[in-house]
Coordinates of C-alpha atoms in Angstrom, one line a residue:
M1 CA 155.1 65.4 34.4
K2 CA 154.7 64.9 30.7
N3 CA 152.7 62.7 28.3
Q4 CA 154.6 60.4 25.9
L5 CA 153.5 57.9 23.3
N6 CA 155.0 54.5 24.2
K7 CA 155.9 51.7 21.9
F8 CA 152.5 50.2 22.2
G9 CA 150.8 53.2 20.9
I10 CA 149.4 54.3 24.3
Y11 CA 149.8 57.7 25.8
T12 CA 151.5 57.5 29.2
V13 CA 152.5 60.0 31.8
Q14 CA 156.2 60.3 32.7
I15 CA 157.6 61.9 35.8
D16 CA 160.1 64.7 35.1
D17 CA 163.8 64.3 35.8
A18 CA 163.6 66.5 38.9
L19 CA 161.3 64.1 40.6
S20 CA 162.7 60.8 39.4
A21 CA 165.3 60.5 42.1
W22 CA 162.7 61.3 44.7
A23 CA 160.3 58.6 43.3
A24 CA 163.2 56.1 43.3
E25 CA 164.0 56.9 46.9
R26 CA 160.4 56.7 48.1
L27 CA 159.7 53.4 46.3
S28 CA 162.9 51.8 47.4
A29 CA 162.0 52.8 51.0
L30 CA 158.5 51.3 50.5
M31 CA 160.0 48.0 49.3
V32 CA 162.4 47.9 52.3
D33 CA 159.4 48.5 54.7
Q34 CA 157.6 45.7 53.0
G35 CA 160.5 43.3 53.5
V36 CA 162.2 43.5 50.1
P37 CA 165.9 44.2 50.6
E38 CA 167.7 46.5 48.2
R39 CA 169.5 43.6 46.4
Q40 CA 166.1 42.1 45.4
Q41 CA 164.3 45.3 44.4
A42 CA 165.5 45.4 40.8
G43 CA 164.2 41.8 40.3
L44 CA 160.8 42.8 41.7
L45 CA 160.6 45.8 39.4
C46 CA 161.3 43.5 36.4
E47 CA 158.3 41.4 37.4
L48 CA 155.9 44.2 38.2
C49 CA 156.8 46.7 35.5
A50 CA 157.9 44.3 32.6
V51 CA 161.3 46.1 32.3
S52 CA 164.7 44.6 31.8
P53 CA 167.1 44.2 34.8
S54 CA 169.3 47.1 33.6
Q55 CA 166.3 49.3 33.2
A56 CA 165.1 48.4 36.7
R57 CA 168.5 49.2 38.2
R58 CA 168.6 52.6 36.4
K59 CA 165.2 53.5 37.7
L60 CA 166.3 52.7 41.2
R61 CA 169.2 55.1 40.7
G62 CA 166.9 57.9 39.6
A63 CA 166.2 57.3 35.9
M64 CA 162.8 58.1 34.4
W65 CA 159.6 56.5 35.8
T66 CA 156.2 56.4 34.1
F67 CA 153.2 57.2 36.3
G68 CA 151.9 53.7 35.5
E69 CA 155.1 52.1 36.9
V70 CA 154.9 54.1 40.1
L71 CA 151.2 53.2 40.5
T72 CA 151.9 49.5 39.9
V73 CA 154.6 49.3 42.6
V74 CA 152.5 51.2 45.1
R75 CA 149.4 49.1 44.5
H76 CA 151.4 45.9 44.7
F77 CA 151.9 46.6 48.4
G78 CA 148.3 47.7 48.9
C79 CA 149.3 51.4 49.5
S80 CA 148.1 54.7 48.1
L81 CA 150.2 57.3 46.4
D82 CA 149.5 59.7 49.3
Q83 CA 150.8 57.1 51.9
V84 CA 154.1 56.7 50.0
F85 CA 154.8 60.3 48.9
A86 CA 152.8 62.7 51.1
G87 CA 154.8 64.8 53.5
S88 CA 158.2 63.8 52.0
V89 CA 158.7 66.7 49.5
S90 CA 160.9 68.7 51.9
H91 CA 163.2 65.7 52.1
A92 CA 163.5 65.3 48.4
G93 CA 165.8 68.2 47.6
I94 CA 162.9 69.8 45.6
S95 CA 161.8 73.3 46.0
T96 CA 158.4 73.4 47.6
G97 CA 157.8 76.6 45.7
S98 CA 157.7 74.7 42.4
F99 CA 154.2 73.3 43.1
T100 CA 151.4 73.7 45.6
T101 CA 150.5 71.0 48.2
V102 CA 146.8 71.7 47.9
M103 CA 144.6 69.6 45.6
L104 CA 142.1 71.7 43.7
E105 CA 138.7 70.5 42.3
A106 CA 138.9 70.6 38.5
T107 CA 137.6 69.1 35.2
F108 CA 139.8 66.8 33.1
L109 CA 139.3 67.3 29.3
M110 CA 139.8 64.2 27.3
D111 CA 138.7 64.9 23.7
A112 CA 134.9 64.5 23.7
L113 CA 134.9 63.3 27.3
T114 CA 135.2 65.3 30.6
L115 CA 135.8 63.8 34.0
P116 CA 135.9 65.4 37.5
C117 CA 139.4 65.4 39.0
Q118 CA 141.6 67.0 41.5
V119 CA 144.8 68.8 40.4
R120 CA 147.9 70.0 42.2
L121 CA 149.5 73.0 40.5
G122 CA 153.1 72.8 39.3
S123 CA 155.3 75.7 38.1
L124 CA 154.0 78.5 36.0
S125 CA 154.1 77.6 32.3
I126 CA 156.2 80.1 30.3
G127 CA 156.7 79.9 26.5
L128 CA 155.7 77.1 24.1
Q129 CA 154.3 73.9 25.4
G130 CA 154.5 70.4 23.9
S131 CA 151.3 69.3 22.0
D132 CA 150.7 66.5 24.5
E133 CA 151.8 68.2 27.7
L134 CA 149.2 68.4 30.5
L135 CA 148.5 71.9 31.7
T136 CA 145.9 73.5 34.0
V137 CA 144.2 76.9 33.9
Q138 CA 141.4 78.6 35.7
N139 CA 138.3 80.4 34.4
Q140 CA 135.1 81.7 36.0
V141 CA 133.7 78.2 36.4
G142 CA 136.8 76.5 37.9
W143 CA 140.0 74.8 37.0
Y144 CA 140.5 72.7 33.8
V145 CA 143.2 70.2 33.0
G146 CA 144.2 69.2 29.4
T147 CA 146.5 70.0 26.6
R148 CA 147.0 73.6 25.5
K149 CA 144.8 73.0 22.4
Q150 CA 142.0 71.5 24.6
L151 CA 142.2 74.3 27.1
D152 CA 142.2 77.0 24.4
N153 CA 138.7 75.7 23.4
H154 CA 137.4 76.8 26.9
P155 CA 137.4 80.5 27.8
H156 CA 140.0 81.2 30.5
N157 CA 141.3 84.3 32.3
G158 CA 144.3 83.0 34.1
E159 CA 147.9 81.8 33.7
F160 CA 148.8 78.3 32.6
Y161 CA 150.4 76.0 35.1
H162 CA 152.2 72.7 34.7
V163 CA 150.5 69.7 36.4
A164 CA 152.3 68.4 39.4
Q165 CA 149.6 65.8 40.2
V166 CA 146.2 64.9 38.9
L167 CA 143.7 62.5 40.5
L168 CA 140.6 61.4 38.5
T169 CA 137.5 61.4 40.7
P170 CA 134.7 59.9 38.8
T171 CA 131.2 60.4 40.1
L172 CA 129.6 57.5 42.0
S173 CA 126.0 58.3 40.8
K174 CA 126.1 55.3 38.5
P175 CA 128.0 52.0 38.4
S176 CA 131.3 51.9 36.6
I177 CA 131.2 50.8 33.0
R178 CA 132.8 47.3 32.8
I179 CA 135.3 47.0 29.9
A180 CA 137.1 43.9 28.8
I181 CA 140.4 44.5 27.0
L182 CA 141.9 41.7 24.8
D183 CA 145.4 42.1 23.4
D184 CA 148.0 39.4 23.2
D185 CA 150.7 42.0 24.0
V186 CA 150.9 42.1 27.8
G187 CA 152.2 45.6 27.9
T188 CA 149.4 47.0 25.7
S189 CA 146.6 45.2 27.6
E190 CA 147.9 46.2 31.0
T191 CA 148.6 49.8 30.0
L192 CA 145.1 50.2 28.6
G193 CA 143.6 48.5 31.7
E194 CA 145.5 50.8 34.0
W195 CA 144.3 53.9 32.0
F196 CA 140.6 52.8 32.1
T197 CA 140.8 51.9 35.8
A198 CA 142.4 55.3 36.6
A199 CA 139.6 57.0 34.6
G200 CA 136.9 55.4 36.7
Y201 CA 136.0 52.3 34.6
A202 CA 136.0 48.7 35.8
A203 CA 138.6 47.3 33.3
T204 CA 139.8 43.8 33.0
A205 CA 142.8 43.0 30.8
F206 CA 143.2 39.7 28.9
T207 CA 146.0 38.4 26.8
S208 CA 144.3 35.5 25.0
A209 CA 140.8 34.8 23.6
G210 CA 140.6 31.8 25.9
Q211 CA 141.0 33.9 29.0
L212 CA 138.3 36.3 27.9
L213 CA 135.8 33.6 26.9
A214 CA 136.5 31.6 30.1
A215 CA 135.1 34.6 32.0
P216 CA 131.4 35.3 31.9
V217 CA 131.3 37.5 28.7
D218 CA 128.0 39.0 29.7
H219 CA 129.7 40.4 32.8
F220 CA 131.1 43.2 30.6
D221 CA 129.4 46.2 29.1
A222 CA 132.0 46.9 26.3
F223 CA 135.0 45.4 24.7
V224 CA 138.3 46.7 23.3
V225 CA 139.9 43.9 21.1
D226 CA 143.1 43.7 19.1
Y227 CA 142.1 42.4 15.6
L228 CA 145.2 40.4 15.1
L229 CA 146.1 38.1 18.0
A230 CA 149.0 35.7 18.5
G231 CA 150.0 33.7 15.5
D232 CA 148.4 36.2 13.2
D233 CA 145.0 34.8 14.0
S234 CA 142.2 37.3 13.7
S235 CA 139.8 37.8 16.5
Q236 CA 136.8 37.1 14.3
A237 CA 135.7 33.9 16.1
T238 CA 136.0 35.7 19.5
I239 CA 133.9 38.6 18.2
K240 CA 131.3 36.2 16.9
L241 CA 130.9 34.6 20.4
I242 CA 130.7 38.0 22.1
R243 CA 128.0 39.0 19.7
Q244 CA 126.0 35.8 20.4
A245 CA 126.0 36.7 24.1
L246 CA 125.7 40.5 23.8
P247 CA 124.2 41.6 20.5
D248 CA 124.4 45.3 21.3
A249 CA 127.5 45.7 23.4
P250 CA 130.1 48.2 22.0
I251 CA 133.0 46.5 20.5
V252 CA 136.1 48.5 19.5
L253 CA 138.7 46.8 17.3
L254 CA 142.3 47.9 17.2
T255 CA 145.2 47.1 14.9
G256 CA 148.6 48.4 13.9
K257 CA 149.1 45.9 11.1
L258 CA 146.9 47.3 8.4
R259 CA 149.6 49.3 6.6
D260 CA 152.1 46.4 6.4
G261 CA 149.5 44.1 4.8
R262 CA 149.2 41.6 7.6
V263 CA 145.6 42.5 8.0
S264 CA 143.2 42.2 5.0
E265 CA 141.3 45.4 4.6
A266 CA 138.4 43.5 3.0
D267 CA 138.2 41.0 5.8
L268 CA 138.3 43.8 8.4
T269 CA 135.6 45.8 6.6
T270 CA 133.3 42.7 6.5
M271 CA 133.8 42.1 10.2
L272 CA 133.0 45.7 11.0
R273 CA 129.8 45.5 9.0
T274 CA 128.6 42.1 10.2
A275 CA 129.6 42.5 13.9
H276 CA 128.6 46.1 14.2
A277 CA 132.0 47.0 15.6
T278 CA 134.0 50.2 15.6
F279 CA 137.6 50.3 14.4
F280 CA 140.7 52.4 15.2
E281 CA 144.2 52.1 13.9
K282 CA 147.0 52.2 16.5
P283 CA 148.3 54.4 17.9
V284 CA 145.1 55.8 19.4
R285 CA 144.4 57.8 22.6
P286 CA 142.6 55.8 25.3
S287 CA 140.4 58.8 25.8
V288 CA 139.1 58.4 22.2
L289 CA 138.2 54.8 23.0
A290 CA 136.5 55.8 26.2
A291 CA 134.5 58.5 24.4
T292 CA 133.4 56.1 21.7
I293 CA 132.3 53.5 24.2
E294 CA 130.4 56.1 26.3
K295 CA 128.7 57.4 23.1
E296 CA 127.6 53.9 22.0
L297 CA 126.3 53.0 25.4
D298 CA 124.3 56.3 25.6
Q299 CA 122.8 55.6 22.2
L300 CA 121.9 52.0 23.3
A301 CA 120.2 53.4 26.5
Q302 CA 118.2 55.9 24.4
R303 CA 117.0 53.1 22.0
R304 CA 115.9 50.9 24.9
A305 CA 114.1 53.8 26.6
A306 CA 112.2 54.7 23.4

């Protein structure tokens, strides 16, 4: 698998070409088992994955899938990845020697944040790696998963392997952080929601301020909000209402419109100061957003305990 930056500025994981035909075969079989005939499968993919009919047909013929798309289809039918894919490697025309079938306990490195995970080793990594490619390596403490740059910051004494599969396994010692995501672009909000959910957070995606404000705002611990919503309206009024209900909750503002002049830098600076919000310009890694939220919540807990 490999990481890529999609058009929404969010890093996604793509399944390598060698596994794409296998993924298509397994997902098609799943849909048939669930009563969706082959002639209707492309239409269902269009609805679930927000792709065009031609893209859906190509995926069913073995074109590239993102991990998020696979997960969306599997979850739609209430199944797990293991139920759909486990035990079928030998029927996929893929060498079982290219990766192990054992999941190893590991630590996932995401910038300033680390999470427990399980990793299945892929093939041995030889030569140069892409800057955003996920790799895994072992040291005296255990296995680590991350980019080559992240892994090089941790002493290691083994070979680098490609990642065939990684499962995040957040600890259950404390309740999941509840994060509301507001972006009028459905693809962006859902992709961010999927990432936070996979990382162990309780994420809810909204595509309009009305949807968010209709929910109990105080149900959430933190907010990720696109500064410029539909119609070029700023989210200032929404932020003000959030602040009235939750004066100290972390609020992270995002925008990709600062450079083209559609967002006033002066207005944005004023909001950041008055609303006590944090700002990132798209594209930004979701792990950076998560680390920022975790840090602000930790600081809030320390202030309350003092």
